[in-house]
PDB file of C-alpha atoms in Angstrom:
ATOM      1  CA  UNK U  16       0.000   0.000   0.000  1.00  0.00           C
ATOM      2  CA  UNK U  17       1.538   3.339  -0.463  1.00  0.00           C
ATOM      3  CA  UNK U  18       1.452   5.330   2.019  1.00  0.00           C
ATOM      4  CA  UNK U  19      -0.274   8.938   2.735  1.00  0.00           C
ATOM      5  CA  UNK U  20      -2.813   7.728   0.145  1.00  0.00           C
ATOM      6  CA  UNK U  21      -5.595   4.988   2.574  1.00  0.00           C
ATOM      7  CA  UNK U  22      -7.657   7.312   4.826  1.00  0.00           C
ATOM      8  CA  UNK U  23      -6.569   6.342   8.704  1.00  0.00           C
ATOM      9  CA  UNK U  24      -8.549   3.064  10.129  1.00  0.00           C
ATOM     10  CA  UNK U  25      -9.391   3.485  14.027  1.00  0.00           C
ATOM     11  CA  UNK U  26     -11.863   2.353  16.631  1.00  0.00           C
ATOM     12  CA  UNK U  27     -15.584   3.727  16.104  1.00  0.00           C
ATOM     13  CA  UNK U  28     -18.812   3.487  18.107  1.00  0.00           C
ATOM     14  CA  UNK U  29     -22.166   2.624  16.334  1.00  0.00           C
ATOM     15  CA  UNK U  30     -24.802   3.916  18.397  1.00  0.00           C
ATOM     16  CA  UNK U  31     -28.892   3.174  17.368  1.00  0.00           C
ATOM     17  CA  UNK U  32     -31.898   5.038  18.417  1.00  0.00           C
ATOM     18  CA  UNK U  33     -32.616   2.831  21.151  1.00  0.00           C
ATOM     19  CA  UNK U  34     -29.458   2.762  22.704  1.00  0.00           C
ATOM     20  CA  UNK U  35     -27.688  -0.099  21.677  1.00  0.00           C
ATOM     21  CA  UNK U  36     -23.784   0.695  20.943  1.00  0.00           C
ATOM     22  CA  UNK U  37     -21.166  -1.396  19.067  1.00  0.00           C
ATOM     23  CA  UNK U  38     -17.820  -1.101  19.295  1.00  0.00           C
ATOM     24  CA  UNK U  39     -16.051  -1.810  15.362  1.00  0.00           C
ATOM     25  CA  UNK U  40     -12.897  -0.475  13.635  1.00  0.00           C
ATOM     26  CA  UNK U  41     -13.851   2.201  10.286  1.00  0.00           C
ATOM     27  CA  UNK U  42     -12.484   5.259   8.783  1.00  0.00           C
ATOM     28  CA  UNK U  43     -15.822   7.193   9.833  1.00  0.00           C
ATOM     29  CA  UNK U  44     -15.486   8.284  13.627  1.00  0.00           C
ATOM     30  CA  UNK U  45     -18.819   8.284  15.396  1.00  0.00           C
ATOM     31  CA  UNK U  46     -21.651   6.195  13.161  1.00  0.00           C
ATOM     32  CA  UNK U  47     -25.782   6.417  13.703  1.00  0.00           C
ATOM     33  CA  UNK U  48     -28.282   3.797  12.841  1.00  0.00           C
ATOM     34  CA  UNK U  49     -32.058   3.502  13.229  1.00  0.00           C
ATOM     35  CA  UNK U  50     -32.434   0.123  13.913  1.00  0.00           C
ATOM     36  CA  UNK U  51     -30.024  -3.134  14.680  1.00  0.00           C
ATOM     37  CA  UNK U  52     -29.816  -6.137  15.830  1.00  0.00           C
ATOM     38  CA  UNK U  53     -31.053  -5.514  18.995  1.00  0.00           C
ATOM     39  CA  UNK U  54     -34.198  -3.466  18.338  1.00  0.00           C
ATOM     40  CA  UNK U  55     -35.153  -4.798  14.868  1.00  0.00           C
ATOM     41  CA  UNK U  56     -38.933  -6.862  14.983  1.00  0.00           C
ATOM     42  CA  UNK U  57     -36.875 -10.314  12.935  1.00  0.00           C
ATOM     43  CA  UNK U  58     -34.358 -10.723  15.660  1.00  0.00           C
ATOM     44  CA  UNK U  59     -36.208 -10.204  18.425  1.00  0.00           C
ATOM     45  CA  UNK U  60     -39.327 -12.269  17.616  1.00  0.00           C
ATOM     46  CA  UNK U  61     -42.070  -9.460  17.348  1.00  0.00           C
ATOM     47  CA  UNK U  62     -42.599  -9.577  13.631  1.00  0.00           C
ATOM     48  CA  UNK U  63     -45.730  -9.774  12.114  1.00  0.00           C
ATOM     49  CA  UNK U  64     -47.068 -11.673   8.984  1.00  0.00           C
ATOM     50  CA  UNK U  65     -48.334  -9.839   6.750  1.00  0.00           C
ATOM     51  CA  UNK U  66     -49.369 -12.320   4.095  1.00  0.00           C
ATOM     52  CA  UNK U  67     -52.140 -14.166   5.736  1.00  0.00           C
ATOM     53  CA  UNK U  68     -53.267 -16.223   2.262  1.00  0.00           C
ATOM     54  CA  UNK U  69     -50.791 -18.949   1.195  1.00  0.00           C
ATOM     55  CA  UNK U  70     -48.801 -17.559  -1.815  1.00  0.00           C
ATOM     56  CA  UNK U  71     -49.783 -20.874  -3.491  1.00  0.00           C
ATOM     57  CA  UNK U  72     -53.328 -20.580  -2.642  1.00  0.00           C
ATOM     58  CA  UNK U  73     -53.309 -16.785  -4.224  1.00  0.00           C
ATOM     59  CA  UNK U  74     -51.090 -18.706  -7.351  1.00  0.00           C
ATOM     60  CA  UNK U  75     -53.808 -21.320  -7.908  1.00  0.00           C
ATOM     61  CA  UNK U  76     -56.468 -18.515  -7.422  1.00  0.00           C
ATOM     62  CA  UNK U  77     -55.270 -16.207  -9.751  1.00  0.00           C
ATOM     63  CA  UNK U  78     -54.459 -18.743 -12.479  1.00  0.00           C
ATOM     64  CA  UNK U  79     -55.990 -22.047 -11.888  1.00  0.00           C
ATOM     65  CA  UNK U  80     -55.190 -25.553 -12.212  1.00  0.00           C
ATOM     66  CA  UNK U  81     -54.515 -25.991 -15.685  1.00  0.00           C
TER      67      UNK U  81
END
C-alpha cells in the first residue's frame, strides 16, 4: 500500500436510536443507525405476517389448475 494515500482506520462506536452501541474499527469516527440487531422486529421475535393467504393458494387462485 503506499502510504499517505488509505484514509486512517481506528476504533468507532455505532450507536442506534434505542441505545444499543457497538464497538467496530472504520475510517468514519462516530456512526448512527435507526435500527439493529437488537431493536429490529426479525431478531427479536415481534414480527408480524403480513401475508395471511398462502402464496400458493393466491397462485392457484389467480391462475388455476390448468
Amino acid at each position: 500500500m503506499k502510504d499517505g494515500i488509505h484514509p486512517d482506520y481506528k476504533k468507532t462506536v455505532i450507536k442506534c436510536v434505542c441505545g444499543n452501541e457497538i464497538e467496530t474499527g472504520s475510517v468514519v469516527d462516530d456512526i448512527t443507525v435507526e435500527i439493529c440487531s437488537n431493536c429490529h422486529p426479525f431478531y427479536t421475535g415481534q414480527q408480524k405476517i403480513l401475508d395471511s393467504e398462502g402464496r400458493v393458494e393466491r397462485f392457484k387462485k389467480r391462475y388455476g389448475n390448468k
